[in-house]
Amino acid sequence: MKKVVVLLVCAVVLLVGYIVLDRSGIELPSFGAKNDYEQGIAFYNNKEYDKAAELFKKVCDGREVRGCNNLGVMYDKGNGVEKNEQKAVELYKKACDGGNMHGCHNLGVMYTNGNGVKKDFGKAAELYKKACDSGNMRGCYNLGVMYTNGNGVKKDFGKAAQLYKKACDGGEMSGCGNLGTMYAKGEGVEKDLDKAVQLYKKACDGGDILGCFNLGSMYADGDGVEKDFGKAVELYKKACDGGEVRGCTILGIMYANGNGVEKDLDKAAELSKKACDGGEMLGCSKLGVMYAKGEGVEKDLDKAVQLFKKACDGGEMLACSGLDIVHMLMEME
């Protein structure tokens, strides 16, 4: 168990993330709002996207750039309007040029991912820096990711750690989580597992699901805290339920081994399937083993082959060996 968990915790550094709606100046998302912008937010929160888009357009046309950013989000996601990433880019640029830092951040995400515009890490880093320097903590976080990965800037773990700290101190929980990983690995800062645990806990408590996953790994391994499989299970479940499929994979392994929970192969298979369906190749590989052995599922070597092939093609090297073994078993039958 320990080897698997350590491998996963050391691999965690978030990629540049999501597009952000500007909600600044909004106290209560009520339908008694006093202006079109607030009313647009209220409609958005209520998932009445067509009405929200209409009001954000009115606000944007009236030269209130927060409305331009938010209309860009609508085009980016295809909510209330037909999805159009090029249009989203135009609106984010208009918002950014008008001084809206959410627009600068969102435009940076588009350049990072190559959505609606040619991928350009250098341009993305410039936009994240502009947003960060103006107090946009998500911009600081994403710029930290760029320095961690060496995308658009020279790789610099020390600079990345500074940016994650700034983001964390400013309330961006993903920054806390990534700073925790820097302390866990001793990159850009002196290695300090106790500090890593504190930061992962802060991130997890603040809603950052990867922080929960990593904190679970610390409890599973006994790094910076006393080993506690029961606590690890709680945290992996929280991560899995929150959409972090690696949490589903490891939780499945814990059910298979009876670590922190009563052994339950049916539950292990269910979790491995959830992870596999979510694109986690280790989950596919583990599910393949269960089909090969008939553990938690009815034995099915053809199904095992399919799963091992999927995992192998996805870069899970142990699954490639498993594929060869199952082929030999099939020939012997």
mmCIF file of C-alpha atoms in Angstrom:
data_model
loop_
_atom_site.group_PDB
_atom_site.id
_atom_site.type_symbol
_atom_site.label_atom_id
_atom_site.label_comp_id
_atom_site.label_asym_id
_atom_site.label_seq_id
_atom_site.Cartn_x
_atom_site.Cartn_y
_atom_site.Cartn_z
ATOM 1 C CA MET A 1 0.000 0.000 0.000
ATOM 2 C CA LYS A 2 2.703 2.442 0.958
ATOM 3 C CA LYS A 3 4.534 2.378 -2.367
ATOM 4 C CA VAL A 4 1.422 3.182 -4.379
ATOM 5 C CA VAL A 5 0.395 6.085 -2.167
ATOM 6 C CA VAL A 6 3.839 7.684 -2.100
ATOM 7 C CA LEU A 7 4.019 7.588 -5.891
ATOM 8 C CA LEU A 8 0.712 9.410 -6.170
ATOM 9 C CA VAL A 9 1.330 12.120 -3.590
ATOM 10 C CA CYS A 10 4.632 13.011 -5.218
ATOM 11 C CA ALA A 11 2.938 13.382 -8.591
ATOM 12 C CA VAL A 12 0.481 16.058 -7.502
ATOM 13 C CA VAL A 13 0.951 19.494 -8.999
ATOM 14 C CA LEU A 14 -2.199 20.945 -10.473
ATOM 15 C CA LEU A 15 -2.411 21.960 -14.073
ATOM 16 C CA VAL A 16 -3.661 25.452 -14.826
ATOM 17 C CA GLY A 17 -7.320 25.340 -14.034
ATOM 18 C CA TYR A 18 -10.716 26.691 -14.560
ATOM 19 C CA ILE A 19 -12.359 29.789 -15.980
ATOM 20 C CA VAL A 20 -13.570 32.233 -13.318
ATOM 21 C CA LEU A 21 -16.819 34.189 -13.199
ATOM 22 C CA ASP A 22 -16.432 37.684 -11.744
ATOM 23 C CA ARG A 23 -18.719 38.037 -8.735
ATOM 24 C CA SER A 24 -17.041 41.110 -7.265
ATOM 25 C CA GLY A 25 -19.272 43.602 -5.536
ATOM 26 C CA ILE A 26 -22.011 41.012 -4.986
ATOM 27 C CA GLU A 27 -23.173 40.598 -1.415
ATOM 28 C CA LEU A 28 -26.401 38.613 -1.824
ATOM 29 C CA PRO A 29 -27.478 36.880 -5.048
ATOM 30 C CA SER A 30 -31.073 38.029 -4.607
ATOM 31 C CA PHE A 31 -33.574 38.782 -7.323
ATOM 32 C CA GLY A 32 -34.108 42.190 -5.761
ATOM 33 C CA ALA A 33 -30.746 43.290 -7.076
ATOM 34 C CA LYS A 34 -30.395 46.955 -7.908
ATOM 35 C CA ASN A 35 -28.571 46.725 -11.234
ATOM 36 C CA ASP A 36 -28.263 44.547 -14.324
ATOM 37 C CA TYR A 37 -24.902 43.119 -13.284
ATOM 38 C CA GLU A 38 -26.171 41.889 -9.929
ATOM 39 C CA GLN A 39 -29.329 40.597 -11.548
ATOM 40 C CA GLY A 40 -27.212 38.719 -14.090
ATOM 41 C CA ILE A 41 -25.288 37.035 -11.262
ATOM 42 C CA ALA A 42 -28.583 36.101 -9.617
ATOM 43 C CA PHE A 43 -29.835 34.523 -12.834
ATOM 44 C CA TYR A 44 -26.504 32.703 -13.296
ATOM 45 C CA ASN A 45 -26.639 31.314 -9.750
ATOM 46 C CA ASN A 46 -30.175 30.124 -10.453
ATOM 47 C CA LYS A 47 -28.968 28.488 -13.710
ATOM 48 C CA GLU A 48 -31.203 30.737 -15.817
ATOM 49 C CA TYR A 49 -28.304 31.131 -18.206
ATOM 50 C CA ASP A 50 -30.158 32.692 -21.128
ATOM 51 C CA LYS A 51 -31.352 35.555 -18.941
ATOM 52 C CA ALA A 52 -27.903 35.927 -17.376
ATOM 53 C CA ALA A 53 -26.214 36.106 -20.787
ATOM 54 C CA GLU A 54 -28.669 38.748 -21.956
ATOM 55 C CA LEU A 55 -27.939 40.949 -18.948
ATOM 56 C CA PHE A 56 -24.160 40.450 -19.086
ATOM 57 C CA LYS A 57 -24.255 41.520 -22.751
ATOM 58 C CA LYS A 58 -26.197 44.633 -21.804
ATOM 59 C CA VAL A 59 -23.661 45.426 -19.079
ATOM 60 C CA CYS A 60 -20.702 44.753 -21.398
ATOM 61 C CA ASP A 61 -22.174 46.926 -24.146
ATOM 62 C CA GLY A 62 -22.488 49.645 -21.514
ATOM 63 C CA ARG A 63 -18.700 49.450 -21.020
ATOM 64 C CA GLU A 64 -18.787 47.672 -17.665
ATOM 65 C CA VAL A 65 -16.032 45.144 -18.281
ATOM 66 C CA ARG A 66 -17.096 42.758 -15.532
ATOM 67 C CA GLY A 67 -20.041 42.002 -17.764
ATOM 68 C CA CYS A 68 -17.688 41.300 -20.676
ATOM 69 C CA ASN A 69 -15.749 38.764 -18.637
ATOM 70 C CA ASN A 70 -18.890 37.033 -17.494
ATOM 71 C CA LEU A 71 -20.368 36.965 -20.984
ATOM 72 C CA GLY A 72 -17.084 35.409 -22.073
ATOM 73 C CA VAL A 73 -17.605 32.666 -19.490
ATOM 74 C CA MET A 74 -21.055 32.018 -20.955
ATOM 75 C CA TYR A 75 -19.612 31.653 -24.484
ATOM 76 C CA ASP A 76 -16.727 29.575 -23.148
ATOM 77 C CA LYS A 77 -19.053 27.079 -21.476
ATOM 78 C CA GLY A 78 -21.961 27.333 -23.887
ATOM 79 C CA ASN A 79 -24.342 28.400 -21.138
ATOM 80 C CA GLY A 80 -27.242 30.532 -22.384
ATOM 81 C CA VAL A 81 -25.521 31.034 -25.733
ATOM 82 C CA GLU A 82 -23.995 28.756 -28.369
ATOM 83 C CA LYS A 83 -20.485 27.731 -27.312
ATOM 84 C CA ASN A 84 -17.898 29.878 -29.092
ATOM 85 C CA GLU A 85 -14.363 29.909 -27.722
ATOM 86 C CA GLN A 86 -13.158 32.566 -30.175
ATOM 87 C CA LYS A 87 -15.928 34.879 -28.976
ATOM 88 C CA ALA A 88 -14.973 34.095 -25.384
ATOM 89 C CA VAL A 89 -11.375 35.090 -26.126
ATOM 90 C CA GLU A 90 -12.519 38.430 -27.606
ATOM 91 C CA LEU A 91 -14.612 39.156 -24.528
ATOM 92 C CA TYR A 92 -11.881 38.168 -22.077
ATOM 93 C CA LYS A 93 -9.466 40.430 -23.940
ATOM 94 C CA LYS A 94 -11.925 43.316 -23.809
ATOM 95 C CA ALA A 95 -12.365 42.753 -20.073
ATOM 96 C CA CYS A 96 -8.611 42.466 -19.464
ATOM 97 C CA ASP A 97 -7.803 45.569 -21.527
ATOM 98 C CA GLY A 98 -10.422 47.411 -19.476
ATOM 99 C CA GLY A 99 -8.729 46.487 -16.210
ATOM 100 C CA ASN A 100 -10.724 43.422 -15.177
ATOM 101 C CA MET A 101 -8.237 40.914 -13.770
ATOM 102 C CA HIS A 102 -10.642 37.986 -13.994
ATOM 103 C CA GLY A 103 -10.610 38.646 -17.724
ATOM 104 C CA CYS A 104 -6.795 38.606 -17.778
ATOM 105 C CA HIS A 105 -6.731 35.357 -15.825
ATOM 106 C CA ASN A 106 -9.329 33.725 -18.048
ATOM 107 C CA LEU A 107 -7.552 34.865 -21.193
ATOM 108 C CA GLY A 108 -4.394 33.292 -19.768
ATOM 109 C CA VAL A 109 -6.219 29.980 -19.355
ATOM 110 C CA MET A 110 -7.297 30.122 -22.997
ATOM 111 C CA TYR A 111 -3.687 30.695 -24.124
ATOM 112 C CA THR A 112 -2.499 27.902 -21.824
ATOM 113 C CA ASN A 113 -4.938 25.358 -23.196
ATOM 114 C CA GLY A 114 -5.085 26.638 -26.774
ATOM 115 C CA ASN A 115 -8.840 27.185 -26.620
ATOM 116 C CA GLY A 116 -10.093 29.745 -29.131
ATOM 117 C CA VAL A 117 -6.535 30.930 -29.708
ATOM 118 C CA LYS A 118 -3.162 29.387 -30.552
ATOM 119 C CA LYS A 119 -1.497 27.886 -27.480
ATOM 120 C CA ASP A 120 1.127 30.296 -26.140
ATOM 121 C CA PHE A 121 2.608 29.657 -22.685
ATOM 122 C CA GLY A 122 4.632 32.864 -22.767
ATOM 123 C CA LYS A 123 1.531 34.970 -23.368
ATOM 124 C CA ALA A 124 -0.328 33.029 -20.696
ATOM 125 C CA ALA A 125 2.430 33.691 -18.153
ATOM 126 C CA GLU A 126 2.315 37.429 -18.944
ATOM 127 C CA LEU A 127 -1.428 37.488 -18.367
ATOM 128 C CA TYR A 128 -1.222 35.532 -15.117
ATOM 129 C CA LYS A 129 1.480 37.911 -13.881
ATOM 130 C CA LYS A 130 -0.665 40.915 -14.733
ATOM 131 C CA ALA A 131 -3.578 39.389 -12.845
ATOM 132 C CA CYS A 132 -1.432 38.345 -9.901
ATOM 133 C CA ASP A 133 0.262 41.740 -9.573
ATOM 134 C CA SER A 134 -3.195 43.302 -9.371
ATOM 135 C CA GLY A 135 -4.330 41.004 -6.576
ATOM 136 C CA ASN A 136 -5.971 38.140 -8.470
ATOM 137 C CA MET A 137 -4.930 35.107 -6.422
ATOM 138 C CA ARG A 138 -5.929 32.591 -9.077
ATOM 139 C CA GLY A 139 -3.502 34.364 -11.382
ATOM 140 C CA CYS A 140 -0.758 33.942 -8.769
ATOM 141 C CA TYR A 141 -1.552 30.272 -8.427
ATOM 142 C CA ASN A 142 -1.491 29.645 -12.186
ATOM 143 C CA LEU A 143 1.734 31.589 -12.576
ATOM 144 C CA GLY A 144 3.184 29.343 -9.865
ATOM 145 C CA VAL A 145 2.169 26.323 -11.952
ATOM 146 C CA MET A 146 3.973 27.826 -14.946
ATOM 147 C CA TYR A 147 7.166 28.224 -12.884
ATOM 148 C CA THR A 148 6.793 24.686 -11.510
ATOM 149 C CA ASN A 149 6.486 23.162 -14.973
ATOM 150 C CA GLY A 150 8.729 25.609 -16.829
ATOM 151 C CA ASN A 151 5.954 26.631 -19.209
ATOM 152 C CA GLY A 152 6.458 30.076 -20.729
ATOM 153 C CA VAL A 153 9.030 30.883 -18.042
ATOM 154 C CA LYS A 154 12.238 29.274 -16.825
ATOM 155 C CA LYS A 155 11.510 26.515 -14.305
ATOM 156 C CA ASP A 156 12.026 27.934 -10.822
ATOM 157 C CA PHE A 157 10.712 26.036 -7.797
ATOM 158 C CA GLY A 158 11.633 28.852 -5.418
ATOM 159 C CA LYS A 159 9.571 31.354 -7.406
ATOM 160 C CA ALA A 160 6.739 28.840 -7.672
ATOM 161 C CA ALA A 161 6.707 28.353 -3.895
ATOM 162 C CA GLN A 162 6.554 32.134 -3.360
ATOM 163 C CA LEU A 163 3.597 32.410 -5.704
ATOM 164 C CA TYR A 164 1.759 29.489 -4.121
ATOM 165 C CA LYS A 165 2.278 31.097 -0.705
ATOM 166 C CA LYS A 166 0.919 34.410 -1.964
ATOM 167 C CA ALA A 167 -2.093 32.630 -3.425
ATOM 168 C CA CYS A 168 -2.618 30.583 -0.262
ATOM 169 C CA ASP A 169 -2.362 33.628 2.004
ATOM 170 C CA GLY A 170 -4.853 35.356 -0.285
ATOM 171 C CA GLY A 171 -7.439 32.603 0.121
ATOM 172 C CA GLU A 172 -6.742 30.480 -2.983
ATOM 173 C CA MET A 173 -6.830 26.987 -1.492
ATOM 174 C CA SER A 174 -5.209 25.315 -4.497
ATOM 175 C CA GLY A 175 -2.158 27.435 -3.732
ATOM 176 C CA CYS A 176 -2.087 25.970 -0.211
ATOM 177 C CA GLY A 177 -2.271 22.472 -1.640
ATOM 178 C CA ASN A 178 0.548 22.982 -4.108
ATOM 179 C CA LEU A 179 2.697 24.704 -1.497
ATOM 180 C CA GLY A 180 2.121 21.636 0.658
ATOM 181 C CA THR A 181 3.489 19.477 -2.150
ATOM 182 C CA MET A 182 6.581 21.699 -2.391
ATOM 183 C CA TYR A 183 7.199 21.161 1.347
ATOM 184 C CA ALA A 184 6.517 17.412 1.019
ATOM 185 C CA LYS A 185 9.072 17.102 -1.770
ATOM 186 C CA GLY A 186 11.536 19.785 -0.616
ATOM 187 C CA GLU A 187 11.255 21.722 -3.876
ATOM 188 C CA GLY A 188 11.796 25.476 -3.622
ATOM 189 C CA VAL A 189 11.617 25.209 0.167
ATOM 190 C CA GLU A 190 13.281 23.074 2.820
ATOM 191 C CA LYS A 191 11.519 19.729 3.126
ATOM 192 C CA ASP A 192 9.076 19.824 6.041
ATOM 193 C CA LEU A 193 6.428 17.103 6.267
ATOM 194 C CA ASP A 194 4.729 18.731 9.262
ATOM 195 C CA LYS A 195 4.289 21.926 7.244
ATOM 196 C CA ALA A 196 3.035 19.914 4.284
ATOM 197 C CA VAL A 197 0.369 18.299 6.468
ATOM 198 C CA GLN A 198 -0.748 21.698 7.793
ATOM 199 C CA LEU A 199 -1.070 23.085 4.287
ATOM 200 C CA TYR A 200 -2.898 20.054 2.917
ATOM 201 C CA LYS A 201 -5.339 20.272 5.828
ATOM 202 C CA LYS A 202 -5.919 23.982 5.188
ATOM 203 C CA ALA A 203 -6.486 23.263 1.504
ATOM 204 C CA CYS A 204 -8.816 20.331 2.184
ATOM 205 C CA ASP A 205 -10.834 22.244 4.791
ATOM 206 C CA GLY A 206 -11.116 25.083 2.274
ATOM 207 C CA GLY A 207 -12.605 22.834 -0.400
ATOM 208 C CA ASP A 208 -9.526 21.868 -2.420
ATOM 209 C CA ILE A 209 -10.103 18.193 -3.228
ATOM 210 C CA LEU A 210 -6.489 17.481 -4.153
ATOM 211 C CA GLY A 211 -5.520 18.755 -0.715
ATOM 212 C CA CYS A 212 -7.791 16.066 0.759
ATOM 213 C CA PHE A 213 -6.220 13.417 -1.465
ATOM 214 C CA ASN A 214 -2.697 14.403 -0.484
ATOM 215 C CA LEU A 215 -3.558 14.614 3.199
ATOM 216 C CA GLY A 216 -4.983 11.113 2.907
ATOM 217 C CA SER A 217 -1.662 9.966 1.468
ATOM 218 C CA MET A 218 0.188 11.458 4.422
ATOM 219 C CA TYR A 219 -2.037 9.540 6.859
ATOM 220 C CA ALA A 220 -1.719 6.332 4.831
ATOM 221 C CA ASP A 221 2.082 6.587 4.835
ATOM 222 C CA GLY A 222 2.537 8.096 8.298
ATOM 223 C CA ASP A 223 4.419 11.075 6.851
ATOM 224 C CA GLY A 224 4.232 14.118 9.132
ATOM 225 C CA VAL A 225 1.428 12.456 11.105
ATOM 226 C CA GLU A 226 0.871 9.154 12.870
ATOM 227 C CA LYS A 227 -0.176 6.479 10.368
ATOM 228 C CA ASP A 228 -3.956 6.166 10.419
ATOM 229 C CA PHE A 229 -5.641 4.124 7.678
ATOM 230 C CA GLY A 230 -9.091 5.036 8.980
ATOM 231 C CA LYS A 231 -8.391 8.744 8.578
ATOM 232 C CA ALA A 232 -6.842 8.080 5.174
ATOM 233 C CA VAL A 233 -10.009 6.300 4.073
ATOM 234 C CA GLU A 234 -12.153 9.297 5.109
ATOM 235 C CA LEU A 235 -9.962 11.659 3.110
ATOM 236 C CA TYR A 236 -9.740 9.460 0.021
ATOM 237 C CA LYS A 237 -13.524 9.117 0.095
ATOM 238 C CA LYS A 238 -13.879 12.887 0.263
ATOM 239 C CA ALA A 239 -11.489 13.226 -2.672
ATOM 240 C CA CYS A 240 -13.256 10.499 -4.665
ATOM 241 C CA ASP A 241 -16.698 11.979 -4.015
ATOM 242 C CA GLY A 242 -15.341 15.373 -5.073
ATOM 243 C CA GLY A 243 -14.213 14.110 -8.475
ATOM 244 C CA GLU A 244 -10.548 13.264 -7.814
ATOM 245 C CA VAL A 245 -10.505 9.784 -9.356
ATOM 246 C CA ARG A 246 -7.099 8.897 -7.960
ATOM 247 C CA GLY A 247 -8.816 8.994 -4.598
ATOM 248 C CA CYS A 248 -11.271 6.380 -5.921
ATOM 249 C CA THR A 249 -8.379 4.174 -7.060
ATOM 250 C CA ILE A 250 -6.567 4.215 -3.719
ATOM 251 C CA LEU A 251 -9.816 3.859 -1.784
ATOM 252 C CA GLY A 252 -10.542 0.780 -3.892
ATOM 253 C CA ILE A 253 -7.135 -0.651 -2.982
ATOM 254 C CA MET A 254 -7.850 -0.046 0.706
ATOM 255 C CA TYR A 255 -11.171 -1.904 0.431
ATOM 256 C CA ALA A 256 -9.422 -4.735 -1.414
ATOM 257 C CA ASN A 257 -6.778 -5.025 1.318
ATOM 258 C CA GLY A 258 -8.991 -4.210 4.307
ATOM 259 C CA ASN A 259 -6.877 -1.210 5.302
ATOM 260 C CA GLY A 260 -8.885 1.165 7.489
ATOM 261 C CA VAL A 261 -12.143 -0.477 6.399
ATOM 262 C CA GLU A 262 -13.629 -3.956 6.406
ATOM 263 C CA LYS A 263 -12.397 -5.869 3.363
ATOM 264 C CA ASP A 264 -14.993 -5.612 0.598
ATOM 265 C CA LEU A 265 -14.014 -6.770 -2.890
ATOM 266 C CA ASP A 266 -17.356 -5.725 -4.390
ATOM 267 C CA LYS A 267 -16.783 -2.181 -3.175
ATOM 268 C CA ALA A 268 -13.179 -2.306 -4.389
ATOM 269 C CA ALA A 269 -14.341 -3.272 -7.880
ATOM 270 C CA GLU A 270 -16.987 -0.539 -7.872
ATOM 271 C CA LEU A 271 -14.408 2.100 -6.943
ATOM 272 C CA SER A 272 -11.873 0.839 -9.468
ATOM 273 C CA LYS A 273 -14.535 1.066 -12.176
ATOM 274 C CA LYS A 274 -15.392 4.629 -11.148
ATOM 275 C CA ALA A 275 -11.719 5.555 -11.334
ATOM 276 C CA CYS A 276 -11.252 3.822 -14.695
ATOM 277 C CA ASP A 277 -14.342 5.474 -16.169
ATOM 278 C CA GLY A 278 -12.906 8.790 -14.990
ATOM 279 C CA GLY A 279 -9.667 8.251 -16.899
ATOM 280 C CA GLU A 280 -7.450 6.907 -14.103
ATOM 281 C CA MET A 281 -5.388 4.165 -15.718
ATOM 282 C CA LEU A 282 -4.266 2.588 -12.449
ATOM 283 C CA GLY A 283 -7.953 2.060 -11.680
ATOM 284 C CA CYS A 284 -8.382 0.279 -15.028
ATOM 285 C CA SER A 285 -5.393 -1.910 -14.264
ATOM 286 C CA LYS A 286 -6.687 -2.816 -10.790
ATOM 287 C CA LEU A 287 -10.112 -3.616 -12.225
ATOM 288 C CA GLY A 288 -8.423 -5.786 -14.834
ATOM 289 C CA VAL A 289 -6.764 -7.783 -12.058
ATOM 290 C CA MET A 290 -10.144 -8.281 -10.377
ATOM 291 C CA TYR A 291 -11.720 -9.589 -13.589
ATOM 292 C CA ALA A 292 -8.734 -11.863 -14.163
ATOM 293 C CA LYS A 293 -9.077 -13.345 -10.671
ATOM 294 C CA GLY A 294 -12.839 -13.134 -10.314
ATOM 295 C CA GLU A 295 -12.572 -10.926 -7.223
ATOM 296 C CA GLY A 296 -15.543 -8.634 -6.619
ATOM 297 C CA VAL A 297 -16.761 -9.387 -10.143
ATOM 298 C CA GLU A 298 -17.441 -12.535 -12.139
ATOM 299 C CA LYS A 299 -14.236 -13.844 -13.699
ATOM 300 C CA ASP A 300 -13.954 -12.631 -17.286
ATOM 301 C CA LEU A 301 -10.588 -12.860 -19.021
ATOM 302 C CA ASP A 302 -11.849 -11.042 -22.119
ATOM 303 C CA LYS A 303 -12.888 -8.110 -19.952
ATOM 304 C CA ALA A 304 -9.556 -8.249 -18.152
ATOM 305 C CA VAL A 305 -7.759 -8.027 -21.498
ATOM 306 C CA GLN A 306 -9.801 -4.983 -22.496
ATOM 307 C CA LEU A 307 -8.996 -3.216 -19.228
ATOM 308 C CA PHE A 308 -5.297 -4.065 -19.255
ATOM 309 C CA LYS A 309 -5.064 -2.884 -22.864
ATOM 310 C CA LYS A 310 -6.781 0.391 -22.000
ATOM 311 C CA ALA A 311 -4.450 0.934 -19.047
ATOM 312 C CA CYS A 312 -1.357 -0.109 -21.014
ATOM 313 C CA ASP A 313 -2.245 2.223 -23.891
ATOM 314 C CA GLY A 314 -2.752 4.957 -21.289
ATOM 315 C CA GLY A 315 0.778 4.586 -19.955
ATOM 316 C CA GLU A 316 0.278 2.202 -17.010
ATOM 317 C CA MET A 317 3.258 -0.079 -17.581
ATOM 318 C CA LEU A 318 2.295 -2.795 -15.084
ATOM 319 C CA ALA A 319 -0.917 -3.252 -17.042
ATOM 320 C CA CYS A 320 1.168 -4.156 -20.101
ATOM 321 C CA SER A 321 2.680 -7.046 -18.146
ATOM 322 C CA GLY A 322 -0.771 -8.011 -16.910
ATOM 323 C CA LEU A 323 -1.984 -8.104 -20.495
ATOM 324 C CA ASP A 324 0.718 -10.604 -21.430
ATOM 325 C CA ILE A 325 -0.098 -12.792 -18.419
ATOM 326 C CA VAL A 326 -3.830 -12.886 -19.207
ATOM 327 C CA HIS A 327 -3.115 -13.779 -22.828
ATOM 328 C CA MET A 328 -1.048 -16.736 -21.600
ATOM 329 C CA LEU A 329 -3.862 -17.818 -19.246
ATOM 330 C CA MET A 330 -6.352 -17.662 -22.119
ATOM 331 C CA GLU A 331 -4.112 -19.882 -24.259
ATOM 332 C CA MET A 332 -3.893 -22.443 -21.428
ATOM 333 C CA GLU A 333 -7.682 -22.737 -21.058
#
